[in-house]
């Protein structure tokens, strides 16, 4: 298995958004091809399309958990409840480490821009996003280590 923290970091530094960076870092275990993963997560960056709602690293983390442990049967109440508990656990762990799940809180000190900003050294120095995508990847790797790759 690849180092998902480093892969998420590398993808973010290449210019992919936070959700894309986390979700695509796990293509080796989700079975989704890279281009599909990048496209699927493209609207979740900057807190859902630049609205600064739920952090893209968090939504990318949830999507990986969905692919690995989600349910498909609409009537599977117990499986649905168990999966929601998994998502809440990941959210609680991320929030414990970063004090929030919301992009607006995590980037409160940064200039708000609904349009993608140029990725410069100043951009990376100002924002915690690189660390956040790595945090999300680490939490997922911990979950995988605990539960394995199968439900």
Short mmCIF file of N, CA and C in Angstrom, two decimals:
data_model
loop_
_atom_site.label_atom_id
_atom_site.label_comp_id
_atom_site.label_asym_id
_atom_site.label_seq_id
_atom_site.Cartn_x
_atom_site.Cartn_y
_atom_site.Cartn_z
N UNK A 1 0.85 -1.18 0.00
CA UNK A 1 0.00 0.00 0.00
C UNK A 1 0.90 1.25 0.00
N UNK A 2 0.47 2.25 -0.73
CA UNK A 2 1.26 3.47 -0.82
C UNK A 2 1.11 4.31 0.46
N UNK A 3 1.96 5.29 0.62
CA UNK A 3 1.85 6.23 1.73
C UNK A 3 0.80 7.27 1.35
N UNK A 4 -0.39 7.11 1.87
CA UNK A 4 -1.51 7.97 1.49
C UNK A 4 -1.35 9.40 1.96
N UNK A 5 -0.72 9.61 3.10
CA UNK A 5 -0.48 10.98 3.57
C UNK A 5 0.39 11.73 2.56
N UNK A 6 1.46 11.09 2.15
CA UNK A 6 2.37 11.72 1.19
C UNK A 6 1.71 11.91 -0.16
N UNK A 7 0.92 10.93 -0.58
CA UNK A 7 0.22 11.03 -1.87
C UNK A 7 -0.78 12.20 -1.83
N UNK A 8 -1.54 12.34 -0.76
CA UNK A 8 -2.48 13.45 -0.63
C UNK A 8 -1.73 14.79 -0.66
N UNK A 9 -0.61 14.85 0.04
CA UNK A 9 0.23 16.06 0.06
C UNK A 9 0.72 16.38 -1.35
N UNK A 10 1.22 15.37 -2.03
CA UNK A 10 1.74 15.55 -3.40
C UNK A 10 0.64 16.05 -4.35
N UNK A 11 -0.54 15.47 -4.26
CA UNK A 11 -1.64 15.88 -5.14
C UNK A 11 -2.07 17.32 -4.85
N UNK A 12 -2.12 17.69 -3.58
CA UNK A 12 -2.49 19.06 -3.24
C UNK A 12 -1.45 20.04 -3.78
N UNK A 13 -0.19 19.69 -3.66
CA UNK A 13 0.88 20.56 -4.15
C UNK A 13 0.88 20.65 -5.68
N UNK A 14 0.26 19.66 -6.34
CA UNK A 14 0.15 19.71 -7.80
C UNK A 14 -1.00 20.62 -8.25
N UNK A 15 -1.82 21.08 -7.28
CA UNK A 15 -2.89 21.99 -7.62
C UNK A 15 -4.29 21.42 -7.50
N UNK A 16 -4.40 20.14 -7.15
CA UNK A 16 -5.73 19.57 -6.95
C UNK A 16 -6.33 20.13 -5.66
N UNK A 17 -7.65 20.20 -5.60
CA UNK A 17 -8.26 20.73 -4.38
C UNK A 17 -8.15 19.70 -3.26
N UNK A 18 -8.56 20.12 -2.07
CA UNK A 18 -8.39 19.28 -0.88
C UNK A 18 -9.19 17.97 -0.98
N UNK A 19 -10.42 18.02 -1.47
CA UNK A 19 -11.22 16.81 -1.62
C UNK A 19 -10.61 15.87 -2.65
N UNK A 20 -10.20 16.42 -3.78
CA UNK A 20 -9.56 15.61 -4.82
C UNK A 20 -8.29 14.95 -4.28
N UNK A 21 -7.52 15.72 -3.53
CA UNK A 21 -6.23 15.21 -3.03
C UNK A 21 -6.41 14.03 -2.10
N UNK A 22 -7.40 14.09 -1.23
CA UNK A 22 -7.64 12.97 -0.31
C UNK A 22 -8.26 11.79 -1.06
N UNK A 23 -9.33 12.05 -1.81
CA UNK A 23 -10.04 10.97 -2.47
C UNK A 23 -9.14 10.23 -3.47
N UNK A 24 -8.42 10.97 -4.30
CA UNK A 24 -7.57 10.34 -5.31
C UNK A 24 -6.34 9.66 -4.71
N UNK A 25 -5.92 10.09 -3.55
CA UNK A 25 -4.76 9.44 -2.90
C UNK A 25 -5.06 7.97 -2.58
N UNK A 26 -6.32 7.63 -2.50
CA UNK A 26 -6.72 6.28 -2.11
C UNK A 26 -7.22 5.44 -3.29
N UNK A 27 -6.93 5.84 -4.51
CA UNK A 27 -7.36 5.06 -5.68
C UNK A 27 -6.84 3.63 -5.61
N UNK A 28 -5.70 3.43 -5.00
CA UNK A 28 -5.13 2.08 -4.91
C UNK A 28 -5.98 1.14 -4.07
N UNK A 29 -6.78 1.68 -3.15
CA UNK A 29 -7.61 0.82 -2.31
C UNK A 29 -9.10 0.92 -2.64
N UNK A 30 -9.53 2.02 -3.27
CA UNK A 30 -10.95 2.12 -3.62
C UNK A 30 -11.27 1.45 -4.94
N UNK A 31 -10.25 1.32 -5.80
CA UNK A 31 -10.47 0.72 -7.10
C UNK A 31 -10.99 1.69 -8.14
N UNK A 32 -11.10 2.96 -7.79
CA UNK A 32 -11.55 3.98 -8.74
C UNK A 32 -10.34 4.47 -9.52
N UNK A 33 -10.51 4.65 -10.83
CA UNK A 33 -9.39 5.17 -11.60
C UNK A 33 -9.18 6.65 -11.27
N UNK A 34 -7.96 7.09 -11.43
CA UNK A 34 -7.54 8.43 -11.00
C UNK A 34 -8.41 9.53 -11.61
N UNK A 35 -8.63 9.50 -12.92
CA UNK A 35 -9.39 10.56 -13.57
C UNK A 35 -10.82 10.63 -13.04
N UNK A 36 -11.44 9.48 -12.81
CA UNK A 36 -12.79 9.46 -12.27
C UNK A 36 -12.81 10.03 -10.85
N UNK A 37 -11.83 9.66 -10.04
CA UNK A 37 -11.74 10.17 -8.67
C UNK A 37 -11.58 11.69 -8.67
N UNK A 38 -10.71 12.19 -9.51
CA UNK A 38 -10.47 13.63 -9.58
C UNK A 38 -11.74 14.36 -10.01
N UNK A 39 -12.42 13.82 -11.00
CA UNK A 39 -13.64 14.47 -11.50
C UNK A 39 -14.75 14.41 -10.46
N UNK A 40 -14.92 13.27 -9.83
CA UNK A 40 -15.99 13.09 -8.84
C UNK A 40 -15.83 14.05 -7.66
N UNK A 41 -14.62 14.29 -7.23
CA UNK A 41 -14.36 15.15 -6.06
C UNK A 41 -14.17 16.62 -6.43
N UNK A 42 -14.24 16.96 -7.69
CA UNK A 42 -13.88 18.31 -8.13
C UNK A 42 -14.74 19.43 -7.55
N UNK A 43 -15.98 19.18 -7.24
CA UNK A 43 -16.85 20.24 -6.72
C UNK A 43 -16.80 20.43 -5.22
N UNK A 44 -16.04 19.59 -4.52
CA UNK A 44 -16.04 19.64 -3.06
C UNK A 44 -14.92 20.49 -2.47
N UNK A 45 -14.06 21.06 -3.30
CA UNK A 45 -12.95 21.85 -2.79
C UNK A 45 -13.38 23.18 -2.21
N UNK A 46 -12.53 23.72 -1.35
CA UNK A 46 -12.75 25.02 -0.71
C UNK A 46 -14.10 25.06 0.00
N UNK A 47 -14.42 23.95 0.66
CA UNK A 47 -15.66 23.89 1.43
C UNK A 47 -16.89 23.87 0.56
N UNK A 48 -16.90 23.03 -0.44
CA UNK A 48 -18.03 22.84 -1.37
C UNK A 48 -18.10 23.99 -2.37
N UNK A 49 -17.31 23.92 -3.39
CA UNK A 49 -17.37 24.90 -4.46
C UNK A 49 -17.01 26.31 -4.05
N UNK A 50 -16.11 26.44 -3.09
CA UNK A 50 -15.67 27.76 -2.65
C UNK A 50 -16.59 28.42 -1.63
N UNK A 51 -17.60 27.70 -1.13
CA UNK A 51 -18.54 28.30 -0.18
C UNK A 51 -18.04 28.23 1.26
N UNK A 52 -16.92 27.57 1.48
CA UNK A 52 -16.31 27.42 2.79
C UNK A 52 -17.22 26.73 3.81
N UNK A 53 -17.96 25.74 3.33
CA UNK A 53 -18.75 24.91 4.24
C UNK A 53 -17.86 23.75 4.69
N UNK A 54 -18.31 22.53 4.64
CA UNK A 54 -17.52 21.39 5.13
C UNK A 54 -16.21 21.30 4.36
N UNK A 55 -15.11 21.21 5.08
CA UNK A 55 -13.76 21.14 4.52
C UNK A 55 -13.68 20.03 3.47
N UNK A 56 -13.07 20.32 2.35
CA UNK A 56 -12.91 19.34 1.29
C UNK A 56 -12.10 18.13 1.71
N UNK A 57 -11.12 18.31 2.58
CA UNK A 57 -10.36 17.15 3.08
C UNK A 57 -11.28 16.19 3.80
N UNK A 58 -12.27 16.75 4.51
CA UNK A 58 -13.23 15.93 5.25
C UNK A 58 -14.16 15.22 4.27
N UNK A 59 -14.69 15.93 3.28
CA UNK A 59 -15.58 15.28 2.33
C UNK A 59 -14.84 14.22 1.52
N UNK A 60 -13.60 14.48 1.16
CA UNK A 60 -12.80 13.46 0.47
C UNK A 60 -12.60 12.23 1.35
N UNK A 61 -12.37 12.47 2.64
CA UNK A 61 -12.21 11.38 3.61
C UNK A 61 -13.50 10.56 3.70
N UNK A 62 -14.64 11.23 3.74
CA UNK A 62 -15.92 10.53 3.80
C UNK A 62 -16.15 9.70 2.55
N UNK A 63 -15.78 10.24 1.38
CA UNK A 63 -15.98 9.50 0.14
C UNK A 63 -15.14 8.23 0.10
N UNK A 64 -13.92 8.30 0.61
CA UNK A 64 -13.10 7.09 0.67
C UNK A 64 -13.75 6.07 1.60
N UNK A 65 -14.20 6.52 2.77
CA UNK A 65 -14.88 5.62 3.70
C UNK A 65 -16.14 5.03 3.07
N UNK A 66 -16.86 5.83 2.30
CA UNK A 66 -18.04 5.32 1.59
C UNK A 66 -17.66 4.20 0.63
N UNK A 67 -16.61 4.41 -0.12
CA UNK A 67 -16.19 3.40 -1.09
C UNK A 67 -15.75 2.11 -0.41
N UNK A 68 -15.10 2.24 0.73
CA UNK A 68 -14.57 1.05 1.41
C UNK A 68 -15.60 0.36 2.29
N UNK A 69 -16.46 1.13 2.95
CA UNK A 69 -17.32 0.55 3.98
C UNK A 69 -18.80 0.90 3.84
N UNK A 70 -19.16 1.62 2.78
CA UNK A 70 -20.54 2.05 2.60
C UNK A 70 -21.48 0.90 2.29
N UNK A 71 -22.75 1.21 2.24
CA UNK A 71 -23.79 0.20 2.00
C UNK A 71 -24.45 0.49 0.65
N UNK A 72 -25.08 -0.52 0.08
CA UNK A 72 -25.78 -0.36 -1.20
C UNK A 72 -27.26 -0.71 -1.11
N UNK A 73 -27.65 -1.46 -0.11
CA UNK A 73 -29.04 -1.88 0.03
C UNK A 73 -29.82 -0.79 0.75
N UNK A 74 -30.79 -0.20 0.08
CA UNK A 74 -31.56 0.90 0.66
C UNK A 74 -32.35 0.50 1.90
N UNK A 75 -32.55 -0.79 2.08
CA UNK A 75 -33.32 -1.28 3.24
C UNK A 75 -32.41 -1.79 4.36
N UNK A 76 -31.11 -1.66 4.20
CA UNK A 76 -30.15 -2.19 5.18
C UNK A 76 -29.97 -1.21 6.34
N UNK A 77 -30.94 -1.13 7.19
CA UNK A 77 -30.96 -0.16 8.28
C UNK A 77 -29.76 -0.30 9.21
N UNK A 78 -29.42 -1.51 9.58
CA UNK A 78 -28.29 -1.73 10.50
C UNK A 78 -26.97 -1.32 9.85
N UNK A 79 -26.80 -1.66 8.58
CA UNK A 79 -25.57 -1.29 7.86
C UNK A 79 -25.47 0.23 7.71
N UNK A 80 -26.60 0.85 7.44
CA UNK A 80 -26.63 2.31 7.30
C UNK A 80 -26.24 2.97 8.63
N UNK A 81 -26.81 2.49 9.71
CA UNK A 81 -26.49 3.05 11.03
C UNK A 81 -25.02 2.85 11.36
N UNK A 82 -24.49 1.67 11.06
CA UNK A 82 -23.08 1.39 11.33
C UNK A 82 -22.17 2.29 10.50
N UNK A 83 -22.54 2.51 9.23
CA UNK A 83 -21.71 3.36 8.38
C UNK A 83 -21.77 4.82 8.85
N UNK A 84 -22.94 5.29 9.20
CA UNK A 84 -23.04 6.64 9.73
C UNK A 84 -22.19 6.81 10.99
N UNK A 85 -22.13 5.77 11.81
CA UNK A 85 -21.29 5.82 13.01
C UNK A 85 -19.82 5.93 12.62
N UNK A 86 -19.42 5.23 11.57
CA UNK A 86 -18.04 5.33 11.07
C UNK A 86 -17.74 6.74 10.61
N UNK A 87 -18.66 7.34 9.87
CA UNK A 87 -18.48 8.71 9.37
C UNK A 87 -18.39 9.69 10.54
N UNK A 88 -19.26 9.52 11.53
CA UNK A 88 -19.21 10.41 12.71
C UNK A 88 -17.89 10.26 13.47
N UNK A 89 -17.39 9.03 13.55
CA UNK A 89 -16.11 8.79 14.23
C UNK A 89 -14.99 9.53 13.51
N UNK A 90 -14.94 9.40 12.19
CA UNK A 90 -13.92 10.12 11.43
C UNK A 90 -14.05 11.63 11.63
N UNK A 91 -15.28 12.12 11.60
CA UNK A 91 -15.53 13.56 11.79
C UNK A 91 -15.06 14.02 13.16
N UNK A 92 -15.38 13.24 14.19
CA UNK A 92 -14.97 13.59 15.55
C UNK A 92 -13.45 13.61 15.68
N UNK A 93 -12.78 12.64 15.08
CA UNK A 93 -11.32 12.60 15.15
C UNK A 93 -10.72 13.81 14.44
N UNK A 94 -11.23 14.14 13.25
CA UNK A 94 -10.72 15.29 12.52
C UNK A 94 -10.97 16.57 13.31
N UNK A 95 -12.16 16.70 13.86
CA UNK A 95 -12.51 17.90 14.63
C UNK A 95 -11.66 18.01 15.90
N UNK A 96 -11.40 16.89 16.54
CA UNK A 96 -10.56 16.90 17.74
C UNK A 96 -9.17 17.43 17.42
N UNK A 97 -8.64 17.05 16.28
CA UNK A 97 -7.30 17.49 15.90
C UNK A 97 -7.27 18.92 15.36
N UNK A 98 -8.37 19.34 14.72
CA UNK A 98 -8.35 20.62 13.99
C UNK A 98 -9.38 21.64 14.46
N UNK A 99 -10.13 21.32 15.51
CA UNK A 99 -11.12 22.19 16.14
C UNK A 99 -12.36 22.48 15.29
N UNK A 100 -12.42 22.04 14.07
CA UNK A 100 -13.60 22.29 13.24
C UNK A 100 -13.59 21.37 12.03
N UNK A 101 -14.77 21.22 11.44
CA UNK A 101 -14.92 20.54 10.15
C UNK A 101 -15.19 21.55 9.04
N UNK A 102 -15.37 22.79 9.42
CA UNK A 102 -15.80 23.83 8.49
C UNK A 102 -14.62 24.61 7.93
N UNK A 103 -14.58 24.68 6.62
CA UNK A 103 -13.52 25.41 5.93
C UNK A 103 -13.43 26.85 6.43
N UNK A 104 -14.57 27.49 6.64
CA UNK A 104 -14.57 28.90 7.06
C UNK A 104 -13.87 29.08 8.41
N UNK A 105 -13.98 28.07 9.28
CA UNK A 105 -13.29 28.15 10.58
C UNK A 105 -11.82 27.81 10.44
N UNK A 106 -11.53 26.80 9.65
CA UNK A 106 -10.15 26.36 9.47
C UNK A 106 -9.32 27.41 8.74
N UNK A 107 -9.98 28.21 7.89
CA UNK A 107 -9.29 29.26 7.12
C UNK A 107 -9.75 30.66 7.52
N UNK A 108 -10.19 30.81 8.75
CA UNK A 108 -10.77 32.08 9.20
C UNK A 108 -9.84 33.27 8.96
N UNK A 109 -8.57 33.05 9.03
CA UNK A 109 -7.60 34.13 8.91
C UNK A 109 -7.19 34.40 7.46
N UNK A 110 -7.68 33.60 6.52
CA UNK A 110 -7.30 33.74 5.11
C UNK A 110 -8.33 34.57 4.35
N UNK A 111 -7.86 35.23 3.35
CA UNK A 111 -8.73 35.99 2.47
C UNK A 111 -9.70 35.04 1.78
N UNK A 112 -10.98 35.38 1.83
CA UNK A 112 -11.99 34.54 1.18
C UNK A 112 -11.97 34.80 -0.32
N UNK A 113 -11.90 33.71 -1.05
CA UNK A 113 -11.93 33.81 -2.51
C UNK A 113 -12.78 32.66 -3.03
N UNK A 114 -13.86 32.97 -3.71
CA UNK A 114 -14.70 31.92 -4.26
C UNK A 114 -14.13 31.39 -5.56
N UNK A 115 -13.20 32.10 -6.12
CA UNK A 115 -12.52 31.61 -7.32
C UNK A 115 -11.20 30.97 -6.89
N UNK A 116 -10.79 29.91 -7.57
CA UNK A 116 -9.52 29.28 -7.22
C UNK A 116 -8.37 30.29 -7.28
N UNK A 117 -7.50 30.18 -6.30
CA UNK A 117 -6.37 31.09 -6.22
C UNK A 117 -5.13 30.43 -6.80
N UNK A 118 -4.23 31.26 -7.29
CA UNK A 118 -2.96 30.75 -7.81
C UNK A 118 -2.19 30.10 -6.67
N UNK A 119 -1.63 28.94 -6.94
CA UNK A 119 -0.86 28.22 -5.93
C UNK A 119 0.58 28.74 -5.94
N UNK A 120 0.88 29.52 -4.95
CA UNK A 120 2.21 30.10 -4.79
C UNK A 120 2.77 29.66 -3.44
N UNK A 121 4.03 29.96 -3.20
CA UNK A 121 4.61 29.68 -1.89
C UNK A 121 3.84 30.39 -0.79
N UNK A 122 3.40 31.61 -1.06
CA UNK A 122 2.62 32.37 -0.07
C UNK A 122 1.28 31.69 0.20
N UNK A 123 0.65 31.17 -0.84
CA UNK A 123 -0.61 30.44 -0.68
C UNK A 123 -0.43 29.27 0.27
N UNK A 124 0.60 28.45 0.03
CA UNK A 124 0.84 27.28 0.86
C UNK A 124 1.27 27.65 2.28
N UNK A 125 2.00 28.75 2.42
CA UNK A 125 2.45 29.18 3.74
C UNK A 125 1.29 29.70 4.58
N UNK A 126 0.31 30.32 3.94
CA UNK A 126 -0.81 30.93 4.65
C UNK A 126 -1.85 29.92 5.11
N UNK A 127 -2.02 28.85 4.37
CA UNK A 127 -3.13 27.92 4.60
C UNK A 127 -2.67 26.61 5.24
N UNK A 128 -3.52 26.04 6.10
CA UNK A 128 -3.20 24.75 6.71
C UNK A 128 -3.65 23.56 5.85
N UNK A 129 -4.10 23.82 4.63
CA UNK A 129 -4.74 22.78 3.81
C UNK A 129 -3.84 21.57 3.56
N UNK A 130 -2.57 21.79 3.36
CA UNK A 130 -1.67 20.66 3.13
C UNK A 130 -1.68 19.74 4.34
N UNK A 131 -1.61 20.31 5.52
CA UNK A 131 -1.67 19.50 6.75
C UNK A 131 -3.03 18.83 6.89
N UNK A 132 -4.09 19.52 6.53
CA UNK A 132 -5.44 18.97 6.66
C UNK A 132 -5.65 17.76 5.76
N UNK A 133 -5.16 17.81 4.52
CA UNK A 133 -5.31 16.65 3.64
C UNK A 133 -4.48 15.47 4.17
N UNK A 134 -3.34 15.77 4.75
CA UNK A 134 -2.52 14.71 5.34
C UNK A 134 -3.19 14.13 6.58
N UNK A 135 -3.81 14.99 7.39
CA UNK A 135 -4.55 14.51 8.57
C UNK A 135 -5.67 13.57 8.15
N UNK A 136 -6.45 13.96 7.16
CA UNK A 136 -7.56 13.14 6.69
C UNK A 136 -7.06 11.79 6.17
N UNK A 137 -5.96 11.80 5.42
CA UNK A 137 -5.40 10.55 4.89
C UNK A 137 -4.92 9.65 6.03
N UNK A 138 -4.31 10.24 7.04
CA UNK A 138 -3.83 9.45 8.18
C UNK A 138 -4.99 8.81 8.94
N UNK A 139 -6.05 9.58 9.15
CA UNK A 139 -7.22 9.03 9.83
C UNK A 139 -7.82 7.87 9.05
N UNK A 140 -7.85 8.00 7.74
CA UNK A 140 -8.34 6.89 6.91
C UNK A 140 -7.43 5.67 7.01
N UNK A 141 -6.13 5.90 6.97
CA UNK A 141 -5.20 4.77 7.10
C UNK A 141 -5.36 4.08 8.45
N UNK A 142 -5.62 4.86 9.49
CA UNK A 142 -5.88 4.26 10.80
C UNK A 142 -7.14 3.41 10.78
N UNK A 143 -8.18 3.90 10.12
CA UNK A 143 -9.43 3.16 9.99
C UNK A 143 -9.21 1.87 9.21
N UNK A 144 -8.46 1.95 8.12
CA UNK A 144 -8.16 0.77 7.31
C UNK A 144 -7.35 -0.24 8.12
N UNK A 145 -6.39 0.24 8.90
CA UNK A 145 -5.60 -0.66 9.73
C UNK A 145 -6.47 -1.36 10.76
N UNK A 146 -7.45 -0.65 11.27
CA UNK A 146 -8.36 -1.20 12.27
C UNK A 146 -9.37 -2.18 11.66
N UNK A 147 -9.91 -1.84 10.49
CA UNK A 147 -11.01 -2.62 9.92
C UNK A 147 -10.64 -3.47 8.73
N UNK A 148 -9.48 -3.23 8.13
CA UNK A 148 -9.14 -3.93 6.91
C UNK A 148 -9.81 -3.27 5.72
N UNK A 149 -9.59 -3.85 4.57
CA UNK A 149 -10.14 -3.26 3.34
C UNK A 149 -11.52 -3.80 3.00
N UNK A 150 -11.98 -4.77 3.72
CA UNK A 150 -13.33 -5.30 3.48
C UNK A 150 -14.21 -4.92 4.66
N UNK A 151 -15.50 -4.86 4.40
CA UNK A 151 -16.44 -4.54 5.46
C UNK A 151 -16.29 -5.53 6.58
#
